[in-house]
Amino acid sequence: MTGILGWIERSGNKLPDPVFLFFWLIFGLIVISVIASLTGVSALHPTEVDPETGAATVITATSLLSAENIQRLWVDMPTTFTHFHPLGYVLVVMLGAGVAERAGLFGTAMRAGVRDAPKALLTPIVVLVGMMGNLAADAAYVVLIPLAGIIFHAAGRHPIAGIAAAFAGVSGGFSANLLPGQLDALLFGITEASVETVFGDWTANIAGNWYFIAAMTFVFLPVIWYVTDKIIEPRLGAYNAANATHVDAEDEDSDRPLTDAERKGLKMAGLAVLGVVGVWVLMTWGPGTPLIDESASAEAQMTPFYRSLVAAFFVLFLLAGWAYGKAAGTIGDHRDLVKMMSGAMEDLAYYLVLAFAAAHFVAMFAWSNLGLILAVHGAAFLGSTDMPAWLLLTSIILVSALLNLFVGSASAKWALISPVMVPMLILLGISPEMATAAYRVGDSATNIITPLMVYFPLILIFCQRWDKQFGLGSLAAVMLPFSVGLMFSGLALTIGWVVMDIPLGPDAGVCIEVPSANTDISGTFTPRAC
């Protein structure tokens, strides 16, 4: 590949695996912490006050080679790893989602969603199912995308256009969804850890971006629809079957009609979903209200409900998958269920290794005080520019999109930049939920054009089944108009959301009250609300 995409591919391939990227960053962090400690780098803490003087506490950079930090590294290593917030969130949700995926619920639901779609609405239905399919994690890539090519071909349309539309929905619309899910648990766990490094205890609400990601769904849907039907498919021209290699029997089987058992399974899964929703409604607004803290202030009464959502998604996926499997015949007894839950944990083996490295990077960043110092001084600089909140968040989106070209993992990128970005934006009056939402917009837009995206080669193979001459550059060129459209529409959505100050989710606003009005170490910074 030549040009900018070739440069991205060559440069990105020189980067180490994200796990070792964090280890190298830890090494660099150690060196910087030693230098910062020796030179006396410092800042005023934004929330703590020295009880003796009544002035803001001065925070100085601490060497990670100090006796205290060396002891903390080795003694607290198990705690550092197991107390990494995203770890618990993701493991709990995946225990349930793994059952739903292995029982066949996710795959059958996606097939049911697109197989009998009206020809005129084929594109938007494929795209919508793709965005909703992100609840199924990787299943959307391996089930829906090749199926979309088959469905488009059966409808007399270019199969690669179907693959492109599905890829844009699944990967370009990675954060867009009508419901929170595994990605919300993952990202907000990292956000929570980043907030706590500076401001102490803060509990993430995984529904904190619910309204925003639902709006992303409705904004991205017509963009992908238009690009597919008006730009990509006309450019592809008429489909020439002579260029095809072959369509695997497995792919042909994926387009078969739903069996009676699968239809029964979907009905039982739907009933299970309604049952779980009903139980949570009862526990929230029924007698006793165990998920409402009536003794708390009005704005904090719903906190137990928000904190229960991780467990809610676990129970919902688990029972829906179990109900489907029993009715469809894919689950025999409880041993099959346990085996599926165990299989889901096996799939997370790489994530556990990545989480170990990321957890120590985030923790050591906090031990060195460099995250807090950079956040305070960064907020001082940005505050002095008087940039409006929407412009600040636009820059965050663009940085996230650029970084995404080189580091494909959403969690790795967020663990890398959030320890500075989130506290810095808080000091400017921008909520952690809004910071997370802005990151998600940038991360989604460039997923589909980077050759380093883990599923990019797989999508290429899907395309080459229909056109043996279709290359990596061809795929990048096909997906580029989607990326541009998603970037501009995502920016417009974010700017409009901030300007109109619309809630991002339940009890989650764009702006927050700045924790303190302390003056920065330079004496020139007064935190402001966005």
PDB file of N, CA and C in Angstrom, residues 281-361:
ATOM      1  N   VAL A 281     -37.178  -3.232  37.242  1.00  0.00           N
ATOM      2  CA  VAL A 281     -38.163  -2.166  37.464  1.00  0.00           C
ATOM      3  C   VAL A 281     -38.798  -2.330  38.840  1.00  0.00           C
ATOM      4  N   LEU A 282     -39.120  -3.569  39.200  1.00  0.00           N
ATOM      5  CA  LEU A 282     -39.735  -3.835  40.501  1.00  0.00           C
ATOM      6  C   LEU A 282     -38.786  -3.466  41.637  1.00  0.00           C
ATOM      7  N   MET A 283     -37.499  -3.807  41.476  1.00  0.00           N
ATOM      8  CA  MET A 283     -36.534  -3.494  42.538  1.00  0.00           C
ATOM      9  C   MET A 283     -36.228  -1.998  42.621  1.00  0.00           C
ATOM     10  N   THR A 284     -36.541  -1.276  41.560  1.00  0.00           N
ATOM     11  CA  THR A 284     -36.262   0.164  41.552  1.00  0.00           C
ATOM     12  C   THR A 284     -37.452   0.978  42.020  1.00  0.00           C
ATOM     13  N   TRP A 285     -38.642   0.607  41.560  1.00  0.00           N
ATOM     14  CA  TRP A 285     -39.816   1.411  41.900  1.00  0.00           C
ATOM     15  C   TRP A 285     -40.895   0.623  42.660  1.00  0.00           C
ATOM     16  N   GLY A 286     -40.610  -0.628  42.988  1.00  0.00           N
ATOM     17  CA  GLY A 286     -41.574  -1.444  43.703  1.00  0.00           C
ATOM     18  C   GLY A 286     -41.450  -1.273  45.206  1.00  0.00           C
ATOM     19  N   PRO A 287     -42.112  -2.155  45.952  1.00  0.00           N
ATOM     20  CA  PRO A 287     -42.071  -2.083  47.428  1.00  0.00           C
ATOM     21  C   PRO A 287     -40.649  -2.256  47.950  1.00  0.00           C
ATOM     22  N   GLY A 288     -40.282  -1.398  48.883  1.00  0.00           N
ATOM     23  CA  GLY A 288     -38.952  -1.502  49.478  1.00  0.00           C
ATOM     24  C   GLY A 288     -37.854  -0.806  48.704  1.00  0.00           C
ATOM     25  N   THR A 289     -38.017  -0.668  47.400  1.00  0.00           N
ATOM     26  CA  THR A 289     -37.061   0.010  46.511  1.00  0.00           C
ATOM     27  C   THR A 289     -35.596  -0.255  46.895  1.00  0.00           C
ATOM     28  N   PRO A 290     -35.144  -1.514  46.783  1.00  0.00           N
ATOM     29  CA  PRO A 290     -33.748  -1.807  47.149  1.00  0.00           C
ATOM     30  C   PRO A 290     -32.719  -1.106  46.275  1.00  0.00           C
ATOM     31  N   LEU A 291     -33.102  -0.677  45.072  1.00  0.00           N
ATOM     32  CA  LEU A 291     -32.145   0.006  44.197  1.00  0.00           C
ATOM     33  C   LEU A 291     -32.312   1.521  44.219  1.00  0.00           C
ATOM     34  N   ILE A 292     -33.036   2.023  45.218  1.00  0.00           N
ATOM     35  CA  ILE A 292     -33.172   3.462  45.431  1.00  0.00           C
ATOM     36  C   ILE A 292     -32.710   3.777  46.845  1.00  0.00           C
ATOM     37  N   ASP A 293     -31.807   4.735  46.978  1.00  0.00           N
ATOM     38  CA  ASP A 293     -31.337   5.164  48.292  1.00  0.00           C
ATOM     39  C   ASP A 293     -32.148   6.380  48.730  1.00  0.00           C
ATOM     40  N   GLU A 294     -33.240   6.121  49.442  1.00  0.00           N
ATOM     41  CA  GLU A 294     -34.152   7.206  49.812  1.00  0.00           C
ATOM     42  C   GLU A 294     -33.561   8.140  50.855  1.00  0.00           C
ATOM     43  N   SER A 295     -32.488   7.704  51.518  1.00  0.00           N
ATOM     44  CA  SER A 295     -31.861   8.554  52.532  1.00  0.00           C
ATOM     45  C   SER A 295     -30.880   9.547  51.926  1.00  0.00           C
ATOM     46  N   ALA A 296     -30.526   9.358  50.667  1.00  0.00           N
ATOM     47  CA  ALA A 296     -29.555  10.230  50.009  1.00  0.00           C
ATOM     48  C   ALA A 296     -30.235  11.485  49.475  1.00  0.00           C
ATOM     49  N   SER A 297     -29.411  12.417  49.013  1.00  0.00           N
ATOM     50  CA  SER A 297     -29.946  13.627  48.389  1.00  0.00           C
ATOM     51  C   SER A 297     -30.650  13.250  47.087  1.00  0.00           C
ATOM     52  N   ALA A 298     -31.459  14.155  46.580  1.00  0.00           N
ATOM     53  CA  ALA A 298     -32.287  13.848  45.418  1.00  0.00           C
ATOM     54  C   ALA A 298     -31.464  13.396  44.222  1.00  0.00           C
ATOM     55  N   GLU A 299     -30.324  14.044  43.989  1.00  0.00           N
ATOM     56  CA  GLU A 299     -29.525  13.703  42.817  1.00  0.00           C
ATOM     57  C   GLU A 299     -28.749  12.397  42.993  1.00  0.00           C
ATOM     58  N   ALA A 300     -28.649  11.882  44.219  1.00  0.00           N
ATOM     59  CA  ALA A 300     -27.878  10.661  44.475  1.00  0.00           C
ATOM     60  C   ALA A 300     -28.755   9.451  44.768  1.00  0.00           C
ATOM     61  N   GLN A 301     -30.069   9.617  44.766  1.00  0.00           N
ATOM     62  CA  GLN A 301     -30.937   8.510  45.150  1.00  0.00           C
ATOM     63  C   GLN A 301     -30.885   7.344  44.161  1.00  0.00           C
ATOM     64  N   MET A 302     -30.610   7.629  42.897  1.00  0.00           N
ATOM     65  CA  MET A 302     -30.581   6.577  41.877  1.00  0.00           C
ATOM     66  C   MET A 302     -29.220   5.881  41.774  1.00  0.00           C
ATOM     67  N   THR A 303     -28.256   6.267  42.578  1.00  0.00           N
ATOM     68  CA  THR A 303     -26.919   5.694  42.488  1.00  0.00           C
ATOM     69  C   THR A 303     -26.909   4.169  42.581  1.00  0.00           C
ATOM     70  N   PRO A 304     -27.625   3.546  43.537  1.00  0.00           N
ATOM     71  CA  PRO A 304     -27.621   2.073  43.577  1.00  0.00           C
ATOM     72  C   PRO A 304     -28.133   1.447  42.275  1.00  0.00           C
ATOM     73  N   PHE A 305     -29.125   2.069  41.644  1.00  0.00           N
ATOM     74  CA  PHE A 305     -29.636   1.547  40.372  1.00  0.00           C
ATOM     75  C   PHE A 305     -28.559   1.586  39.303  1.00  0.00           C
ATOM     76  N   TYR A 306     -27.865   2.721  39.182  1.00  0.00           N
ATOM     77  CA  TYR A 306     -26.827   2.841  38.168  1.00  0.00           C
ATOM     78  C   TYR A 306     -25.707   1.830  38.421  1.00  0.00           C
ATOM     79  N   ARG A 307     -25.345   1.646  39.684  1.00  0.00           N
ATOM     80  CA  ARG A 307     -24.274   0.722  40.010  1.00  0.00           C
ATOM     81  C   ARG A 307     -24.681  -0.738  39.790  1.00  0.00           C
ATOM     82  N   SER A 308     -25.988  -0.981  39.752  1.00  0.00           N
ATOM     83  CA  SER A 308     -26.467  -2.355  39.542  1.00  0.00           C
ATOM     84  C   SER A 308     -26.519  -2.752  38.076  1.00  0.00           C
ATOM     85  N   LEU A 309     -26.268  -1.800  37.161  1.00  0.00           N
ATOM     86  CA  LEU A 309     -26.461  -2.095  35.745  1.00  0.00           C
ATOM     87  C   LEU A 309     -25.470  -3.121  35.209  1.00  0.00           C
ATOM     88  N   VAL A 310     -24.263  -3.173  35.766  1.00  0.00           N
ATOM     89  CA  VAL A 310     -23.316  -4.205  35.338  1.00  0.00           C
ATOM     90  C   VAL A 310     -23.897  -5.579  35.625  1.00  0.00           C
ATOM     91  N   ALA A 311     -24.409  -5.748  36.849  1.00  0.00           N
ATOM     92  CA  ALA A 311     -25.044  -7.022  37.200  1.00  0.00           C
ATOM     93  C   ALA A 311     -26.290  -7.265  36.353  1.00  0.00           C
ATOM     94  N   ALA A 312     -27.014  -6.179  36.038  1.00  0.00           N
ATOM     95  CA  ALA A 312     -28.228  -6.328  35.238  1.00  0.00           C
ATOM     96  C   ALA A 312     -27.915  -6.891  33.853  1.00  0.00           C
ATOM     97  N   PHE A 313     -26.870  -6.388  33.223  1.00  0.00           N
ATOM     98  CA  PHE A 313     -26.508  -6.893  31.903  1.00  0.00           C
ATOM     99  C   PHE A 313     -26.000  -8.327  31.981  1.00  0.00           C
ATOM    100  N   PHE A 314     -25.298  -8.657  33.062  1.00  0.00           N
ATOM    101  CA  PHE A 314     -24.873 -10.044  33.253  1.00  0.00           C
ATOM    102  C   PHE A 314     -26.082 -10.975  33.316  1.00  0.00           C
ATOM    103  N   VAL A 315     -27.054 -10.631  34.148  1.00  0.00           N
ATOM    104  CA  VAL A 315     -28.241 -11.476  34.306  1.00  0.00           C
ATOM    105  C   VAL A 315     -29.047 -11.518  33.015  1.00  0.00           C
ATOM    106  N   LEU A 316     -29.184 -10.376  32.336  1.00  0.00           N
ATOM    107  CA  LEU A 316     -29.965 -10.326  31.104  1.00  0.00           C
ATOM    108  C   LEU A 316     -29.365 -11.224  30.023  1.00  0.00           C
ATOM    109  N   PHE A 317     -28.058 -11.085  29.779  1.00  0.00           N
ATOM    110  CA  PHE A 317     -27.412 -11.919  28.761  1.00  0.00           C
ATOM    111  C   PHE A 317     -27.442 -13.395  29.148  1.00  0.00           C
ATOM    112  N   LEU A 318     -27.199 -13.671  30.434  1.00  0.00           N
ATOM    113  CA  LEU A 318     -27.150 -15.055  30.889  1.00  0.00           C
ATOM    114  C   LEU A 318     -28.499 -15.747  30.718  1.00  0.00           C
ATOM    115  N   LEU A 319     -29.561 -15.118  31.223  1.00  0.00           N
ATOM    116  CA  LEU A 319     -30.878 -15.756  31.165  1.00  0.00           C
ATOM    117  C   LEU A 319     -31.424 -15.799  29.741  1.00  0.00           C
ATOM    118  N   ALA A 320     -31.175 -14.741  28.951  1.00  0.00           N
ATOM    119  CA  ALA A 320     -31.636 -14.751  27.561  1.00  0.00           C
ATOM    120  C   ALA A 320     -30.917 -15.840  26.773  1.00  0.00           C
ATOM    121  N   GLY A 321     -29.597 -15.963  26.969  1.00  0.00           N
ATOM    122  CA  GLY A 321     -28.847 -17.005  26.280  1.00  0.00           C
ATOM    123  C   GLY A 321     -29.262 -18.395  26.720  1.00  0.00           C
ATOM    124  N   TRP A 322     -29.511 -18.559  28.013  1.00  0.00           N
ATOM    125  CA  TRP A 322     -29.942 -19.852  28.543  1.00  0.00           C
ATOM    126  C   TRP A 322     -31.311 -20.224  27.995  1.00  0.00           C
ATOM    127  N   ALA A 323     -32.237 -19.254  28.004  1.00  0.00           N
ATOM    128  CA  ALA A 323     -33.585 -19.514  27.493  1.00  0.00           C
ATOM    129  C   ALA A 323     -33.543 -19.882  26.014  1.00  0.00           C
ATOM    130  N   TYR A 324     -32.725 -19.153  25.243  1.00  0.00           N
ATOM    131  CA  TYR A 324     -32.594 -19.474  23.821  1.00  0.00           C
ATOM    132  C   TYR A 324     -32.017 -20.874  23.642  1.00  0.00           C
ATOM    133  N   GLY A 325     -30.938 -21.160  24.368  1.00  0.00           N
ATOM    134  CA  GLY A 325     -30.263 -22.440  24.202  1.00  0.00           C
ATOM    135  C   GLY A 325     -31.132 -23.629  24.561  1.00  0.00           C
ATOM    136  N   LYS A 326     -31.919 -23.503  25.618  1.00  0.00           N
ATOM    137  CA  LYS A 326     -32.803 -24.606  26.010  1.00  0.00           C
ATOM    138  C   LYS A 326     -33.867 -24.847  24.950  1.00  0.00           C
ATOM    139  N   ALA A 327     -34.424 -23.763  24.402  1.00  0.00           N
ATOM    140  CA  ALA A 327     -35.479 -23.910  23.404  1.00  0.00           C
ATOM    141  C   ALA A 327     -34.932 -24.354  22.053  1.00  0.00           C
ATOM    142  N   ALA A 328     -33.745 -23.866  21.698  1.00  0.00           N
ATOM    143  CA  ALA A 328     -33.165 -24.190  20.386  1.00  0.00           C
ATOM    144  C   ALA A 328     -32.364 -25.484  20.408  1.00  0.00           C
ATOM    145  N   GLY A 329     -32.120 -26.023  21.585  1.00  0.00           N
ATOM    146  CA  GLY A 329     -31.392 -27.280  21.682  1.00  0.00           C
ATOM    147  C   GLY A 329     -29.889 -27.143  21.729  1.00  0.00           C
ATOM    148  N   THR A 330     -29.369 -25.925  21.909  1.00  0.00           N
ATOM    149  CA  THR A 330     -27.918 -25.736  21.966  1.00  0.00           C
ATOM    150  C   THR A 330     -27.385 -25.845  23.391  1.00  0.00           C
ATOM    151  N   ILE A 331     -28.267 -25.848  24.371  1.00  0.00           N
ATOM    152  CA  ILE A 331     -27.884 -26.062  25.768  1.00  0.00           C
ATOM    153  C   ILE A 331     -28.678 -27.249  26.290  1.00  0.00           C
ATOM    154  N   GLY A 332     -27.964 -28.264  26.755  1.00  0.00           N
ATOM    155  CA  GLY A 332     -28.640 -29.448  27.264  1.00  0.00           C
ATOM    156  C   GLY A 332     -28.957 -29.349  28.733  1.00  0.00           C
ATOM    157  N   ASP A 333     -27.924 -29.141  29.551  1.00  0.00           N
ATOM    158  CA  ASP A 333     -28.135 -29.034  30.993  1.00  0.00           C
ATOM    159  C   ASP A 333     -27.214 -27.961  31.551  1.00  0.00           C
ATOM    160  N   HIS A 334     -27.176 -27.891  32.880  1.00  0.00           N
ATOM    161  CA  HIS A 334     -26.404 -26.817  33.505  1.00  0.00           C
ATOM    162  C   HIS A 334     -24.912 -26.951  33.236  1.00  0.00           C
ATOM    163  N   ARG A 335     -24.436 -28.155  32.936  1.00  0.00           N
ATOM    164  CA  ARG A 335     -23.015 -28.335  32.628  1.00  0.00           C
ATOM    165  C   ARG A 335     -22.638 -27.612  31.336  1.00  0.00           C
ATOM    166  N   ASP A 336     -23.541 -27.613  30.372  1.00  0.00           N
ATOM    167  CA  ASP A 336     -23.289 -26.863  29.136  1.00  0.00           C
ATOM    168  C   ASP A 336     -23.192 -25.369  29.434  1.00  0.00           C
ATOM    169  N   LEU A 337     -24.052 -24.911  30.334  1.00  0.00           N
ATOM    170  CA  LEU A 337     -24.050 -23.496  30.700  1.00  0.00           C
ATOM    171  C   LEU A 337     -22.720 -23.102  31.330  1.00  0.00           C
ATOM    172  N   VAL A 338     -22.254 -23.921  32.260  1.00  0.00           N
ATOM    173  CA  VAL A 338     -20.978 -23.639  32.927  1.00  0.00           C
ATOM    174  C   VAL A 338     -19.828 -23.682  31.924  1.00  0.00           C
ATOM    175  N   LYS A 339     -19.894 -24.622  30.987  1.00  0.00           N
ATOM    176  CA  LYS A 339     -18.849 -24.731  29.971  1.00  0.00           C
ATOM    177  C   LYS A 339     -18.809 -23.470  29.105  1.00  0.00           C
ATOM    178  N   MET A 340     -19.976 -22.928  28.767  1.00  0.00           N
ATOM    179  CA  MET A 340     -20.030 -21.707  27.969  1.00  0.00           C
ATOM    180  C   MET A 340     -19.472 -20.515  28.739  1.00  0.00           C
ATOM    181  N   MET A 341     -19.785 -20.437  30.029  1.00  0.00           N
ATOM    182  CA  MET A 341     -19.245 -19.350  30.845  1.00  0.00           C
ATOM    183  C   MET A 341     -17.729 -19.473  30.961  1.00  0.00           C
ATOM    184  N   SER A 342     -17.244 -20.704  31.076  1.00  0.00           N
ATOM    185  CA  SER A 342     -15.795 -20.921  31.130  1.00  0.00           C
ATOM    186  C   SER A 342     -15.144 -20.530  29.809  1.00  0.00           C
ATOM    187  N   GLY A 343     -15.811 -20.854  28.693  1.00  0.00           N
ATOM    188  CA  GLY A 343     -15.287 -20.485  27.384  1.00  0.00           C
ATOM    189  C   GLY A 343     -15.183 -18.982  27.207  1.00  0.00           C
ATOM    190  N   ALA A 344     -16.145 -18.252  27.767  1.00  0.00           N
ATOM    191  CA  ALA A 344     -16.096 -16.790  27.683  1.00  0.00           C
ATOM    192  C   ALA A 344     -14.874 -16.247  28.409  1.00  0.00           C
ATOM    193  N   MET A 345     -14.526 -16.857  29.541  1.00  0.00           N
ATOM    194  CA  MET A 345     -13.337 -16.422  30.271  1.00  0.00           C
ATOM    195  C   MET A 345     -12.061 -16.755  29.488  1.00  0.00           C
ATOM    196  N   GLU A 346     -12.060 -17.885  28.772  1.00  0.00           N
ATOM    197  CA  GLU A 346     -10.903 -18.222  27.935  1.00  0.00           C
ATOM    198  C   GLU A 346     -10.696 -17.176  26.848  1.00  0.00           C
ATOM    199  N   ASP A 347     -11.785 -16.669  26.292  1.00  0.00           N
ATOM    200  CA  ASP A 347     -11.677 -15.646  25.245  1.00  0.00           C
ATOM    201  C   ASP A 347     -11.063 -14.352  25.773  1.00  0.00           C
ATOM    202  N   LEU A 348     -11.128 -14.157  27.085  1.00  0.00           N
ATOM    203  CA  LEU A 348     -10.609 -12.926  27.674  1.00  0.00           C
ATOM    204  C   LEU A 348      -9.150 -13.063  28.109  1.00  0.00           C
ATOM    205  N   ALA A 349      -8.497 -14.147  27.720  1.00  0.00           N
ATOM    206  CA  ALA A 349      -7.119 -14.367  28.165  1.00  0.00           C
ATOM    207  C   ALA A 349      -6.213 -13.205  27.759  1.00  0.00           C
ATOM    208  N   TYR A 350      -6.302 -12.773  26.490  1.00  0.00           N
ATOM    209  CA  TYR A 350      -5.456 -11.664  26.050  1.00  0.00           C
ATOM    210  C   TYR A 350      -5.817 -10.385  26.797  1.00  0.00           C
ATOM    211  N   TYR A 351      -7.117 -10.162  27.002  1.00  0.00           N
ATOM    212  CA  TYR A 351      -7.528  -8.946  27.709  1.00  0.00           C
ATOM    213  C   TYR A 351      -6.958  -8.922  29.127  1.00  0.00           C
ATOM    214  N   LEU A 352      -6.894 -10.078  29.786  1.00  0.00           N
ATOM    215  CA  LEU A 352      -6.355 -10.133  31.137  1.00  0.00           C
ATOM    216  C   LEU A 352      -4.886  -9.721  31.151  1.00  0.00           C
ATOM    217  N   VAL A 353      -4.138 -10.169  30.150  1.00  0.00           N
ATOM    218  CA  VAL A 353      -2.729  -9.784  30.058  1.00  0.00           C
ATOM    219  C   VAL A 353      -2.611  -8.277  29.809  1.00  0.00           C
ATOM    220  N   LEU A 354      -3.436  -7.764  28.893  1.00  0.00           N
ATOM    221  CA  LEU A 354      -3.435  -6.329  28.614  1.00  0.00           C
ATOM    222  C   LEU A 354      -3.839  -5.538  29.848  1.00  0.00           C
ATOM    223  N   ALA A 355      -4.847  -6.009  30.566  1.00  0.00           N
ATOM    224  CA  ALA A 355      -5.313  -5.315  31.762  1.00  0.00           C
ATOM    225  C   ALA A 355      -4.228  -5.274  32.830  1.00  0.00           C
ATOM    226  N   PHE A 356      -3.434  -6.337  32.951  1.00  0.00           N
ATOM    227  CA  PHE A 356      -2.335  -6.346  33.923  1.00  0.00           C
ATOM    228  C   PHE A 356      -1.353  -5.216  33.625  1.00  0.00           C
ATOM    229  N   ALA A 357      -0.973  -5.092  32.354  1.00  0.00           N
ATOM    230  CA  ALA A 357      -0.025  -4.038  31.975  1.00  0.00           C
ATOM    231  C   ALA A 357      -0.653  -2.659  32.132  1.00  0.00           C
ATOM    232  N   ALA A 358      -1.894  -2.498  31.671  1.00  0.00           N
ATOM    233  CA  ALA A 358      -2.557  -1.193  31.750  1.00  0.00           C
ATOM    234  C   ALA A 358      -2.804  -0.781  33.199  1.00  0.00           C
ATOM    235  N   ALA A 359      -3.164  -1.748  34.046  1.00  0.00           N
ATOM    236  CA  ALA A 359      -3.434  -1.437  35.451  1.00  0.00           C
ATOM    237  C   ALA A 359      -2.198  -0.867  36.129  1.00  0.00           C
ATOM    238  N   HIS A 360      -1.035  -1.438  35.829  1.00  0.00           N
ATOM    239  CA  HIS A 360       0.187  -0.945  36.459  1.00  0.00           C
ATOM    240  C   HIS A 360       0.618   0.400  35.871  1.00  0.00           C
ATOM    241  N   PHE A 361       0.376   0.606  34.589  1.00  0.00           N
ATOM    242  CA  PHE A 361       0.692   1.920  34.013  1.00  0.00           C
ATOM    243  C   PHE A 361      -0.158   3.009  34.667  1.00  0.00           C
TER     244      PHE A 361
END
